[in-house]
Amino acid sequence: MRAYHIASTETGPTLTDLPIPTPGTGQLRLKIAACGLNFADLLMIQRKYQDTPEPPFTLGMEVAGIVDALGPDTDGPAIGARVAVFGGQGGLAEYGVFDVNRCVEIPDCMSFEDAAAFQIAYGTSHVALDHRARMQPGETLLVTGAAGGVGLTAVEIGKLMGATVIACARGADKLEVAKAAGADHLIDAKTQDIREIVRSLGGADVVYDAVGGAQWQAAFRACKPEARLLPIGFASGEVPQVPANHLLVKNLSVLGVYWGGYMKFRPQVITDSLRTLLGWYEQGRLKPHVSHVLPLDRAAEGLELLRSRKSTGKVVITP
């Protein structure tokens, strides 16, 4: 089979021929139909991600496809079932072996492309806004990177949860994507003053920040007292430093969110969240935005779209 594979710490990813893997006990093999790309894939290539596997490994954190085989003494979805998997690695390939307990069957109405674009982006935003920030209807939510893979889902879910959503993104085209997802107010990060505009709208109760750097600083200064700030990612390349004295004076809370971490210490949080999200999808209340669908031999191009911020929503690879 073909796989977008990292052979050693000294080499970057290449399209490689590998043996088709065999599932062990507690595992299934998936014939992969689609793999969603994530900013974390770029960090893994640079060995900067907190859960970077030791090489050799295949990139691709979240996939969807058809169950092809079950390991010995393994109960799981039937062969032929349509499932999505957050595997953490192994998705940019024609086949992959994954733990059964990481799989979720997907509705008949859900395409493989939507399923591969769904779990991390929607899961991160829902767990962040609902479980961590406890956001309430009527509150004001500020989203930076609002046209990106996770930011766009925060706009969509924030609106579903009854918030007034302020979307911050770079350029008119990206802001139009955020507006279509339900944003009430738009800020162009290239030309407008985030702090002043948010303050003119009354300030933010919740900040969902996927960018870091200067945008985090501006959002931090635009918070209402008792606001909750969610550091989701650092697409700017700059991890912000939080002045604790400002937290004290304004009674602010900074809440870390690492969606994949819940798989290790409290998986029920993810299970309950995905149940809610898939229900919303079946009801037509969530519509994943996939800006690019590319074949496996163009995986490098897909990752470059993320790195250069030329994509909106998700980029999906179809082996």
PDB file of C-alpha atoms in Angstrom:
ATOM      1  CA  MET A   1       0.000   0.000   0.000  1.00  0.00           C
ATOM      2  CA  ARG A   2       1.007   3.652  -0.378  1.00  0.00           C
ATOM      3  CA  ALA A   3       1.565   5.786   2.716  1.00  0.00           C
ATOM      4  CA  TYR A   4       2.847   9.305   3.449  1.00  0.00           C
ATOM      5  CA  HIS A   5       5.514   8.096   5.821  1.00  0.00           C
ATOM      6  CA  ILE A   6       8.327   9.429   8.007  1.00  0.00           C
ATOM      7  CA  ALA A   7      11.090   6.817   8.130  1.00  0.00           C
ATOM      8  CA  SER A   8      13.481   8.438  10.630  1.00  0.00           C
ATOM      9  CA  THR A   9      14.219  11.594  12.592  1.00  0.00           C
ATOM     10  CA  GLU A  10      16.601  12.648   9.821  1.00  0.00           C
ATOM     11  CA  THR A  11      14.075  12.442   6.973  1.00  0.00           C
ATOM     12  CA  GLY A  12      10.891  14.255   6.081  1.00  0.00           C
ATOM     13  CA  PRO A  13       7.687  12.570   4.937  1.00  0.00           C
ATOM     14  CA  THR A  14       7.660  10.786   1.589  1.00  0.00           C
ATOM     15  CA  LEU A  15       5.124   8.734  -0.343  1.00  0.00           C
ATOM     16  CA  THR A  16       6.301   5.185   0.356  1.00  0.00           C
ATOM     17  CA  ASP A  17       5.235   1.612  -0.435  1.00  0.00           C
ATOM     18  CA  LEU A  18       4.611  -0.342   2.789  1.00  0.00           C
ATOM     19  CA  PRO A  19       3.100  -3.755   3.580  1.00  0.00           C
ATOM     20  CA  ILE A  20      -0.618  -3.732   4.307  1.00  0.00           C
ATOM     21  CA  PRO A  21      -0.816  -3.959   8.138  1.00  0.00           C
ATOM     22  CA  THR A  22      -2.471  -6.789  10.073  1.00  0.00           C
ATOM     23  CA  PRO A  23      -4.716  -5.911  13.041  1.00  0.00           C
ATOM     24  CA  GLY A  24      -3.942  -7.347  16.470  1.00  0.00           C
ATOM     25  CA  THR A  25      -6.269  -8.068  19.370  1.00  0.00           C
ATOM     26  CA  GLY A  26      -8.482  -5.066  20.078  1.00  0.00           C
ATOM     27  CA  GLN A  27      -7.790  -3.563  16.660  1.00  0.00           C
ATOM     28  CA  LEU A  28      -9.426  -3.262  13.273  1.00  0.00           C
ATOM     29  CA  ARG A  29      -8.092  -2.575   9.813  1.00  0.00           C
ATOM     30  CA  LEU A  30      -9.650   0.255   7.864  1.00  0.00           C
ATOM     31  CA  LYS A  31      -9.688   0.712   4.119  1.00  0.00           C
ATOM     32  CA  ILE A  32      -9.191   4.452   4.301  1.00  0.00           C
ATOM     33  CA  ALA A  33     -11.460   6.616   2.168  1.00  0.00           C
ATOM     34  CA  ALA A  34     -10.513  10.044   3.529  1.00  0.00           C
ATOM     35  CA  CYS A  35      -8.044  11.644   5.950  1.00  0.00           C
ATOM     36  CA  GLY A  36      -8.414  15.131   7.413  1.00  0.00           C
ATOM     37  CA  LEU A  37      -5.265  17.234   7.704  1.00  0.00           C
ATOM     38  CA  ASN A  38      -4.499  19.202  10.853  1.00  0.00           C
ATOM     39  CA  PHE A  39      -1.975  21.838  11.869  1.00  0.00           C
ATOM     40  CA  ALA A  40      -0.619  19.222  14.265  1.00  0.00           C
ATOM     41  CA  ASP A  41       0.586  17.208  11.243  1.00  0.00           C
ATOM     42  CA  LEU A  42       2.913  20.102  10.401  1.00  0.00           C
ATOM     43  CA  LEU A  43       4.154  20.202  13.980  1.00  0.00           C
ATOM     44  CA  MET A  44       4.824  16.443  13.898  1.00  0.00           C
ATOM     45  CA  ILE A  45       7.020  16.872  10.829  1.00  0.00           C
ATOM     46  CA  GLN A  46       9.020  19.446  12.825  1.00  0.00           C
ATOM     47  CA  ARG A  47       8.904  17.216  15.949  1.00  0.00           C
ATOM     48  CA  LYS A  48       7.250  20.038  17.882  1.00  0.00           C
ATOM     49  CA  TYR A  49       3.887  18.405  18.638  1.00  0.00           C
ATOM     50  CA  GLN A  50       3.264  17.175  22.179  1.00  0.00           C
ATOM     51  CA  ASP A  51       2.252  13.707  20.960  1.00  0.00           C
ATOM     52  CA  THR A  52       4.727  13.214  18.107  1.00  0.00           C
ATOM     53  CA  PRO A  53       5.345   9.455  17.660  1.00  0.00           C
ATOM     54  CA  GLU A  54       8.845   8.089  17.351  1.00  0.00           C
ATOM     55  CA  PRO A  55       9.674   7.297  13.698  1.00  0.00           C
ATOM     56  CA  PRO A  56       8.942   5.335  11.683  1.00  0.00           C
ATOM     57  CA  PHE A  57       5.300   6.408  11.451  1.00  0.00           C
ATOM     58  CA  THR A  58       2.697   7.534   8.944  1.00  0.00           C
ATOM     59  CA  LEU A  59       1.136  10.979   9.217  1.00  0.00           C
ATOM     60  CA  GLY A  60      -2.610  11.567   9.395  1.00  0.00           C
ATOM     61  CA  MET A  61      -4.516  11.937  12.665  1.00  0.00           C
ATOM     62  CA  GLU A  62      -8.172  11.436  11.718  1.00  0.00           C
ATOM     63  CA  VAL A  63      -9.682   9.192   9.083  1.00  0.00           C
ATOM     64  CA  ALA A  64     -12.870   7.665   7.767  1.00  0.00           C
ATOM     65  CA  GLY A  65     -13.394   4.517   5.771  1.00  0.00           C
ATOM     66  CA  ILE A  66     -14.719   0.959   5.689  1.00  0.00           C
ATOM     67  CA  VAL A  67     -13.814  -1.775   8.182  1.00  0.00           C
ATOM     68  CA  ASP A  68     -11.772  -4.331   6.247  1.00  0.00           C
ATOM     69  CA  ALA A  69     -10.704  -6.800   8.977  1.00  0.00           C
ATOM     70  CA  LEU A  70     -10.877  -7.380  12.740  1.00  0.00           C
ATOM     71  CA  GLY A  71      -8.066  -8.623  14.925  1.00  0.00           C
ATOM     72  CA  PRO A  72      -8.266 -11.962  16.769  1.00  0.00           C
ATOM     73  CA  ASP A  73     -10.812 -12.162  19.618  1.00  0.00           C
ATOM     74  CA  THR A  74     -11.957  -8.619  18.841  1.00  0.00           C
ATOM     75  CA  ASP A  75     -15.506  -7.319  19.060  1.00  0.00           C
ATOM     76  CA  GLY A  76     -16.090  -4.190  17.065  1.00  0.00           C
ATOM     77  CA  PRO A  77     -17.907  -2.699  14.116  1.00  0.00           C
ATOM     78  CA  ALA A  78     -18.769  -5.344  11.528  1.00  0.00           C
ATOM     79  CA  ILE A  79     -16.653  -5.789   8.422  1.00  0.00           C
ATOM     80  CA  GLY A  80     -18.087  -3.368   5.886  1.00  0.00           C
ATOM     81  CA  ALA A  81     -19.154  -0.825   8.512  1.00  0.00           C
ATOM     82  CA  ARG A  82     -18.517   2.875   7.832  1.00  0.00           C
ATOM     83  CA  VAL A  83     -16.480   4.389  10.667  1.00  0.00           C
ATOM     84  CA  ALA A  84     -14.434   7.427  11.616  1.00  0.00           C
ATOM     85  CA  VAL A  85     -11.313   7.123  13.750  1.00  0.00           C
ATOM     86  CA  PHE A  86      -9.131   9.529  15.677  1.00  0.00           C
ATOM     87  CA  GLY A  87      -5.967   7.456  15.530  1.00  0.00           C
ATOM     88  CA  GLY A  88      -3.369  10.159  16.151  1.00  0.00           C
ATOM     89  CA  GLN A  89      -1.266   8.797  13.247  1.00  0.00           C
ATOM     90  CA  GLY A  90      -1.515   6.373  10.324  1.00  0.00           C
ATOM     91  CA  GLY A  91      -4.236   8.118   8.320  1.00  0.00           C
ATOM     92  CA  LEU A  92      -2.352   9.184   5.189  1.00  0.00           C
ATOM     93  CA  ALA A  93      -2.336   5.688   3.729  1.00  0.00           C
ATOM     94  CA  GLU A  94      -4.538   3.319   1.797  1.00  0.00           C
ATOM     95  CA  TYR A  95      -5.048   1.067   4.853  1.00  0.00           C
ATOM     96  CA  GLY A  96      -4.579   1.610   8.574  1.00  0.00           C
ATOM     97  CA  VAL A  97      -4.809  -0.388  11.793  1.00  0.00           C
ATOM     98  CA  PHE A  98      -6.512   1.329  14.739  1.00  0.00           C
ATOM     99  CA  ASP A  99      -7.783   0.484  18.216  1.00  0.00           C
ATOM    100  CA  VAL A 100     -11.459  -0.461  18.153  1.00  0.00           C
ATOM    101  CA  ASN A 101     -12.206   1.817  21.127  1.00  0.00           C
ATOM    102  CA  ARG A 102     -11.167   4.846  19.058  1.00  0.00           C
ATOM    103  CA  CYS A 103     -13.727   4.151  16.317  1.00  0.00           C
ATOM    104  CA  VAL A 104     -17.201   5.595  15.924  1.00  0.00           C
ATOM    105  CA  GLU A 105     -19.734   4.475  13.339  1.00  0.00           C
ATOM    106  CA  ILE A 106     -20.896   7.331  11.141  1.00  0.00           C
ATOM    107  CA  PRO A 107     -24.432   8.046   9.901  1.00  0.00           C
ATOM    108  CA  ASP A 108     -25.422   6.902   6.419  1.00  0.00           C
ATOM    109  CA  CYS A 109     -26.038  10.547   5.502  1.00  0.00           C
ATOM    110  CA  MET A 110     -22.410  11.525   6.290  1.00  0.00           C
ATOM    111  CA  SER A 111     -19.848  11.450   3.494  1.00  0.00           C
ATOM    112  CA  PHE A 112     -16.370  10.085   4.189  1.00  0.00           C
ATOM    113  CA  GLU A 113     -14.940  13.550   3.459  1.00  0.00           C
ATOM    114  CA  ASP A 114     -17.206  15.138   6.078  1.00  0.00           C
ATOM    115  CA  ALA A 115     -16.413  12.366   8.568  1.00  0.00           C
ATOM    116  CA  ALA A 116     -12.652  12.822   8.127  1.00  0.00           C
ATOM    117  CA  ALA A 117     -13.069  16.576   8.646  1.00  0.00           C
ATOM    118  CA  PHE A 118     -15.286  16.228  11.686  1.00  0.00           C
ATOM    119  CA  GLN A 119     -13.859  14.753  14.859  1.00  0.00           C
ATOM    120  CA  ILE A 120     -10.898  16.936  15.820  1.00  0.00           C
ATOM    121  CA  ALA A 121     -12.234  20.290  14.609  1.00  0.00           C
ATOM    122  CA  TYR A 122     -15.794  19.974  15.899  1.00  0.00           C
ATOM    123  CA  GLY A 123     -14.734  17.957  18.927  1.00  0.00           C
ATOM    124  CA  THR A 124     -12.157  20.526  19.997  1.00  0.00           C
ATOM    125  CA  SER A 125     -14.587  23.413  19.683  1.00  0.00           C
ATOM    126  CA  HIS A 126     -17.466  21.678  21.444  1.00  0.00           C
ATOM    127  CA  VAL A 127     -15.358  20.425  24.353  1.00  0.00           C
ATOM    128  CA  ALA A 128     -13.715  23.856  24.651  1.00  0.00           C
ATOM    129  CA  LEU A 129     -16.890  25.925  24.602  1.00  0.00           C
ATOM    130  CA  ASP A 130     -19.241  23.551  26.421  1.00  0.00           C
ATOM    131  CA  HIS A 131     -17.145  21.421  28.770  1.00  0.00           C
ATOM    132  CA  ARG A 132     -14.309  23.840  29.570  1.00  0.00           C
ATOM    133  CA  ALA A 133     -15.714  27.378  29.207  1.00  0.00           C
ATOM    134  CA  ARG A 134     -19.315  26.498  30.139  1.00  0.00           C
ATOM    135  CA  MET A 135     -20.433  29.145  27.677  1.00  0.00           C
ATOM    136  CA  GLN A 136     -24.006  30.361  28.136  1.00  0.00           C
ATOM    137  CA  PRO A 137     -26.602  31.715  25.676  1.00  0.00           C
ATOM    138  CA  GLY A 138     -26.291  35.469  25.307  1.00  0.00           C
ATOM    139  CA  GLU A 139     -22.563  35.604  26.005  1.00  0.00           C
ATOM    140  CA  THR A 140     -20.114  37.106  23.513  1.00  0.00           C
ATOM    141  CA  LEU A 141     -17.591  34.761  21.909  1.00  0.00           C
ATOM    142  CA  LEU A 142     -14.477  36.030  20.107  1.00  0.00           C
ATOM    143  CA  VAL A 143     -12.869  33.540  17.701  1.00  0.00           C
ATOM    144  CA  THR A 144      -9.450  34.174  16.168  1.00  0.00           C
ATOM    145  CA  GLY A 145      -8.402  32.214  13.089  1.00  0.00           C
ATOM    146  CA  ALA A 146     -12.137  32.026  12.457  1.00  0.00           C
ATOM    147  CA  ALA A 147     -11.892  30.593   8.930  1.00  0.00           C
ATOM    148  CA  GLY A 148      -9.430  27.830   9.821  1.00  0.00           C
ATOM    149  CA  GLY A 149     -10.009  24.174  10.558  1.00  0.00           C
ATOM    150  CA  VAL A 150     -10.976  24.564  14.217  1.00  0.00           C
ATOM    151  CA  GLY A 151     -11.868  28.261  14.267  1.00  0.00           C
ATOM    152  CA  LEU A 152     -14.691  27.873  11.766  1.00  0.00           C
ATOM    153  CA  THR A 153     -16.292  25.121  13.843  1.00  0.00           C
ATOM    154  CA  ALA A 154     -16.081  27.387  16.918  1.00  0.00           C
ATOM    155  CA  VAL A 155     -18.072  30.023  15.022  1.00  0.00           C
ATOM    156  CA  GLU A 156     -20.677  27.440  14.012  1.00  0.00           C
ATOM    157  CA  ILE A 157     -20.981  25.785  17.427  1.00  0.00           C
ATOM    158  CA  GLY A 158     -20.864  29.110  19.284  1.00  0.00           C
ATOM    159  CA  LYS A 159     -23.843  30.293  17.269  1.00  0.00           C
ATOM    160  CA  LEU A 160     -25.690  27.015  17.916  1.00  0.00           C
ATOM    161  CA  MET A 161     -25.067  27.489  21.659  1.00  0.00           C
ATOM    162  CA  GLY A 162     -26.682  30.930  21.561  1.00  0.00           C
ATOM    163  CA  ALA A 163     -23.616  33.187  21.689  1.00  0.00           C
ATOM    164  CA  THR A 164     -23.030  36.453  19.874  1.00  0.00           C
ATOM    165  CA  VAL A 165     -20.028  35.513  17.733  1.00  0.00           C
ATOM    166  CA  ILE A 166     -17.225  37.885  16.714  1.00  0.00           C
ATOM    167  CA  ALA A 167     -15.065  36.287  14.009  1.00  0.00           C
ATOM    168  CA  CYS A 168     -11.505  37.441  13.395  1.00  0.00           C
ATOM    169  CA  ALA A 169      -9.705  36.290  10.223  1.00  0.00           C
ATOM    170  CA  ARG A 170      -7.307  37.627   7.598  1.00  0.00           C
ATOM    171  CA  GLY A 171      -8.951  39.048   4.474  1.00  0.00           C
ATOM    172  CA  ALA A 172     -12.439  39.528   3.081  1.00  0.00           C
ATOM    173  CA  ASP A 173     -12.688  36.054   1.517  1.00  0.00           C
ATOM    174  CA  LYS A 174     -12.031  34.294   4.805  1.00  0.00           C
ATOM    175  CA  LEU A 175     -14.402  36.594   6.669  1.00  0.00           C
ATOM    176  CA  GLU A 176     -17.162  35.702   4.203  1.00  0.00           C
ATOM    177  CA  VAL A 177     -16.643  32.021   5.088  1.00  0.00           C
ATOM    178  CA  ALA A 178     -16.977  32.874   8.795  1.00  0.00           C
ATOM    179  CA  LYS A 179     -20.077  34.947   8.120  1.00  0.00           C
ATOM    180  CA  ALA A 180     -21.674  32.025   6.288  1.00  0.00           C
ATOM    181  CA  ALA A 181     -21.005  29.870   9.372  1.00  0.00           C
ATOM    182  CA  GLY A 182     -23.025  32.274  11.529  1.00  0.00           C
ATOM    183  CA  ALA A 183     -20.679  35.035  12.716  1.00  0.00           C
ATOM    184  CA  ASP A 184     -22.506  38.177  13.879  1.00  0.00           C
ATOM    185  CA  HIS A 185     -19.529  40.546  13.650  1.00  0.00           C
ATOM    186  CA  LEU A 186     -16.386  40.386  11.493  1.00  0.00           C
ATOM    187  CA  ILE A 187     -12.856  41.703  12.098  1.00  0.00           C
ATOM    188  CA  ASP A 188     -10.122  41.717   9.471  1.00  0.00           C
ATOM    189  CA  ALA A 189      -6.935  40.846  11.389  1.00  0.00           C
ATOM    190  CA  LYS A 190      -4.810  42.337   8.591  1.00  0.00           C
ATOM    191  CA  THR A 191      -6.251  45.846   8.716  1.00  0.00           C
ATOM    192  CA  GLN A 192      -8.432  46.348  11.805  1.00  0.00           C
ATOM    193  CA  ASP A 193      -7.795  46.834  15.535  1.00  0.00           C
ATOM    194  CA  ILE A 194      -9.122  43.723  17.259  1.00  0.00           C
ATOM    195  CA  ARG A 195      -9.036  45.193  20.751  1.00  0.00           C
ATOM    196  CA  GLU A 196     -10.873  48.400  19.891  1.00  0.00           C
ATOM    197  CA  ILE A 197     -13.601  46.727  17.841  1.00  0.00           C
ATOM    198  CA  VAL A 198     -14.285  44.023  20.445  1.00  0.00           C
ATOM    199  CA  ARG A 199     -14.386  46.610  23.230  1.00  0.00           C
ATOM    200  CA  SER A 200     -16.784  48.750  21.177  1.00  0.00           C
ATOM    201  CA  LEU A 201     -19.074  45.716  21.023  1.00  0.00           C
ATOM    202  CA  GLY A 202     -19.015  45.377  24.805  1.00  0.00           C
ATOM    203  CA  GLY A 203     -16.046  43.034  25.246  1.00  0.00           C
ATOM    204  CA  ALA A 204     -15.670  39.263  25.121  1.00  0.00           C
ATOM    205  CA  ASP A 205     -16.986  36.750  27.664  1.00  0.00           C
ATOM    206  CA  VAL A 206     -15.151  33.854  25.975  1.00  0.00           C
ATOM    207  CA  VAL A 207     -12.063  33.974  23.730  1.00  0.00           C
ATOM    208  CA  TYR A 208     -11.317  30.989  21.477  1.00  0.00           C
ATOM    209  CA  ASP A 209      -7.796  31.603  20.174  1.00  0.00           C
ATOM    210  CA  ALA A 210      -6.238  29.404  17.506  1.00  0.00           C
ATOM    211  CA  VAL A 211      -3.548  31.913  16.509  1.00  0.00           C
ATOM    212  CA  GLY A 212      -1.576  33.164  19.528  1.00  0.00           C
ATOM    213  CA  GLY A 213       0.899  36.007  19.201  1.00  0.00           C
ATOM    214  CA  ALA A 214      -0.427  39.524  18.710  1.00  0.00           C
ATOM    215  CA  GLN A 215      -4.016  38.359  18.215  1.00  0.00           C
ATOM    216  CA  TRP A 216      -4.010  36.677  21.636  1.00  0.00           C
ATOM    217  CA  GLN A 217      -2.670  39.856  23.221  1.00  0.00           C
ATOM    218  CA  ALA A 218      -5.343  41.994  21.585  1.00  0.00           C
ATOM    219  CA  ALA A 219      -8.100  39.557  22.565  1.00  0.00           C
ATOM    220  CA  PHE A 220      -6.761  39.348  26.129  1.00  0.00           C
ATOM    221  CA  ARG A 221      -7.063  43.124  26.470  1.00  0.00           C
ATOM    222  CA  ALA A 222     -10.619  43.107  25.107  1.00  0.00           C
ATOM    223  CA  CYS A 223     -12.025  40.748  27.740  1.00  0.00           C
ATOM    224  CA  LYS A 224     -14.813  41.535  30.149  1.00  0.00           C
ATOM    225  CA  PRO A 225     -14.240  40.824  33.852  1.00  0.00           C
ATOM    226  CA  GLU A 226     -14.589  37.071  34.547  1.00  0.00           C
ATOM    227  CA  ALA A 227     -13.974  36.201  30.888  1.00  0.00           C
ATOM    228  CA  ARG A 228     -12.601  32.753  29.988  1.00  0.00           C
ATOM    229  CA  LEU A 229      -9.770  32.457  27.486  1.00  0.00           C
ATOM    230  CA  LEU A 230      -9.151  29.209  25.591  1.00  0.00           C
ATOM    231  CA  PRO A 231      -5.697  28.770  24.009  1.00  0.00           C
ATOM    232  CA  ILE A 232      -6.410  26.288  21.200  1.00  0.00           C
ATOM    233  CA  GLY A 233      -3.342  26.595  18.989  1.00  0.00           C
ATOM    234  CA  PHE A 234      -0.532  28.853  17.871  1.00  0.00           C
ATOM    235  CA  ALA A 235      -0.778  29.227  14.098  1.00  0.00           C
ATOM    236  CA  SER A 236       1.224  32.462  14.317  1.00  0.00           C
ATOM    237  CA  GLY A 237       4.182  30.482  15.630  1.00  0.00           C
ATOM    238  CA  GLU A 238       4.240  32.560  18.827  1.00  0.00           C
ATOM    239  CA  VAL A 239       3.094  31.002  22.113  1.00  0.00           C
ATOM    240  CA  PRO A 240       1.722  33.867  24.241  1.00  0.00           C
ATOM    241  CA  GLN A 241       2.865  34.544  27.789  1.00  0.00           C
ATOM    242  CA  VAL A 242       0.042  35.306  30.210  1.00  0.00           C
ATOM    243  CA  PRO A 243       0.544  38.147  32.728  1.00  0.00           C
ATOM    244  CA  ALA A 244      -0.811  36.695  35.965  1.00  0.00           C
ATOM    245  CA  ASN A 245      -1.330  40.140  37.501  1.00  0.00           C
ATOM    246  CA  HIS A 246      -3.834  40.972  34.739  1.00  0.00           C
ATOM    247  CA  LEU A 247      -5.676  37.727  35.419  1.00  0.00           C
ATOM    248  CA  LEU A 248      -5.948  38.774  39.045  1.00  0.00           C
ATOM    249  CA  VAL A 249      -7.139  42.343  38.421  1.00  0.00           C
ATOM    250  CA  LYS A 250      -9.853  41.369  35.908  1.00  0.00           C
ATOM    251  CA  ASN A 251     -10.746  37.982  37.449  1.00  0.00           C
ATOM    252  CA  LEU A 252      -9.945  36.200  34.182  1.00  0.00           C
ATOM    253  CA  SER A 253      -9.537  32.455  33.636  1.00  0.00           C
ATOM    254  CA  VAL A 254      -7.236  30.788  31.093  1.00  0.00           C
ATOM    255  CA  LEU A 255      -8.416  27.254  30.327  1.00  0.00           C
ATOM    256  CA  GLY A 256      -6.130  24.849  28.494  1.00  0.00           C
ATOM    257  CA  VAL A 257      -7.799  22.614  25.911  1.00  0.00           C
ATOM    258  CA  TYR A 258      -6.183  19.556  24.356  1.00  0.00           C
ATOM    259  CA  TRP A 259      -8.967  17.444  22.890  1.00  0.00           C
ATOM    260  CA  GLY A 260      -6.818  14.373  22.238  1.00  0.00           C
ATOM    261  CA  GLY A 261      -5.653  14.340  25.843  1.00  0.00           C
ATOM    262  CA  TYR A 262      -9.105  13.329  27.022  1.00  0.00           C
ATOM    263  CA  MET A 263      -8.655   9.992  25.256  1.00  0.00           C
ATOM    264  CA  LYS A 264      -6.077   9.119  27.903  1.00  0.00           C
ATOM    265  CA  PHE A 265      -7.654  10.278  31.152  1.00  0.00           C
ATOM    266  CA  ARG A 266     -11.381  10.939  30.578  1.00  0.00           C
ATOM    267  CA  PRO A 267     -12.590   9.473  27.261  1.00  0.00           C
ATOM    268  CA  GLN A 268     -16.251   9.841  28.234  1.00  0.00           C
ATOM    269  CA  VAL A 269     -15.921  13.582  27.615  1.00  0.00           C
ATOM    270  CA  ILE A 270     -15.105  12.883  23.965  1.00  0.00           C
ATOM    271  CA  THR A 271     -17.729  10.141  23.641  1.00  0.00           C
ATOM    272  CA  ASP A 272     -20.519  12.360  24.995  1.00  0.00           C
ATOM    273  CA  SER A 273     -19.402  15.311  22.869  1.00  0.00           C
ATOM    274  CA  LEU A 274     -19.280  13.276  19.639  1.00  0.00           C
ATOM    275  CA  ARG A 275     -22.729  11.871  20.343  1.00  0.00           C
ATOM    276  CA  THR A 276     -24.084  15.426  20.560  1.00  0.00           C
ATOM    277  CA  LEU A 277     -22.196  16.593  17.484  1.00  0.00           C
ATOM    278  CA  LEU A 278     -23.227  13.654  15.280  1.00  0.00           C
ATOM    279  CA  GLY A 279     -26.819  14.254  16.349  1.00  0.00           C
ATOM    280  CA  TRP A 280     -26.548  17.879  15.253  1.00  0.00           C
ATOM    281  CA  TYR A 281     -25.049  16.749  11.940  1.00  0.00           C
ATOM    282  CA  GLU A 282     -27.920  14.327  11.291  1.00  0.00           C
ATOM    283  CA  GLN A 283     -30.363  17.161  12.045  1.00  0.00           C
ATOM    284  CA  GLY A 284     -28.633  19.338   9.443  1.00  0.00           C
ATOM    285  CA  ARG A 285     -27.404  21.838  12.043  1.00  0.00           C
ATOM    286  CA  LEU A 286     -23.674  21.342  11.279  1.00  0.00           C
ATOM    287  CA  LYS A 287     -22.175  21.610   7.802  1.00  0.00           C
ATOM    288  CA  PRO A 288     -18.435  20.870   7.629  1.00  0.00           C
ATOM    289  CA  HIS A 289     -16.546  23.222   5.336  1.00  0.00           C
ATOM    290  CA  VAL A 290     -13.911  21.421   3.255  1.00  0.00           C
ATOM    291  CA  SER A 291     -12.046  23.832   0.987  1.00  0.00           C
ATOM    292  CA  HIS A 292      -9.783  21.260  -0.712  1.00  0.00           C
ATOM    293  CA  VAL A 293     -10.030  17.517  -1.445  1.00  0.00           C
ATOM    294  CA  LEU A 294      -6.758  16.097  -2.827  1.00  0.00           C
ATOM    295  CA  PRO A 295      -5.411  12.626  -3.674  1.00  0.00           C
ATOM    296  CA  LEU A 296      -2.693  10.989  -1.572  1.00  0.00           C
ATOM    297  CA  ASP A 297       0.098  11.887  -3.984  1.00  0.00           C
ATOM    298  CA  ARG A 298      -0.715  15.565  -3.315  1.00  0.00           C
ATOM    299  CA  ALA A 299      -0.555  15.294   0.482  1.00  0.00           C
ATOM    300  CA  ALA A 300       2.459  17.635   0.604  1.00  0.00           C
ATOM    301  CA  GLU A 301       0.455  20.228  -1.300  1.00  0.00           C
ATOM    302  CA  GLY A 302      -2.370  19.866   1.211  1.00  0.00           C
ATOM    303  CA  LEU A 303      -0.023  20.433   4.137  1.00  0.00           C
ATOM    304  CA  GLU A 304       1.412  23.499   2.401  1.00  0.00           C
ATOM    305  CA  LEU A 305      -2.116  24.920   2.131  1.00  0.00           C
ATOM    306  CA  LEU A 306      -2.328  24.704   5.920  1.00  0.00           C
ATOM    307  CA  ARG A 307       1.129  26.127   6.497  1.00  0.00           C
ATOM    308  CA  SER A 308       0.554  29.110   4.214  1.00  0.00           C
ATOM    309  CA  ARG A 309      -3.006  29.626   5.522  1.00  0.00           C
ATOM    310  CA  LYS A 310      -4.441  29.397   2.021  1.00  0.00           C
ATOM    311  CA  SER A 311      -7.177  26.941   2.995  1.00  0.00           C
ATOM    312  CA  THR A 312     -10.446  27.557   4.799  1.00  0.00           C
ATOM    313  CA  GLY A 313     -12.107  24.996   7.008  1.00  0.00           C
ATOM    314  CA  LYS A 314     -10.492  21.612   6.391  1.00  0.00           C
ATOM    315  CA  VAL A 315      -8.226  20.031   3.801  1.00  0.00           C
ATOM    316  CA  VAL A 316      -9.021  16.350   3.145  1.00  0.00           C
ATOM    317  CA  ILE A 317      -6.845  13.723   1.439  1.00  0.00           C
ATOM    318  CA  THR A 318      -8.524  10.786  -0.323  1.00  0.00           C
ATOM    319  CA  PRO A 319      -6.222   7.739  -0.668  1.00  0.00           C
TER     320      PRO A 319
END
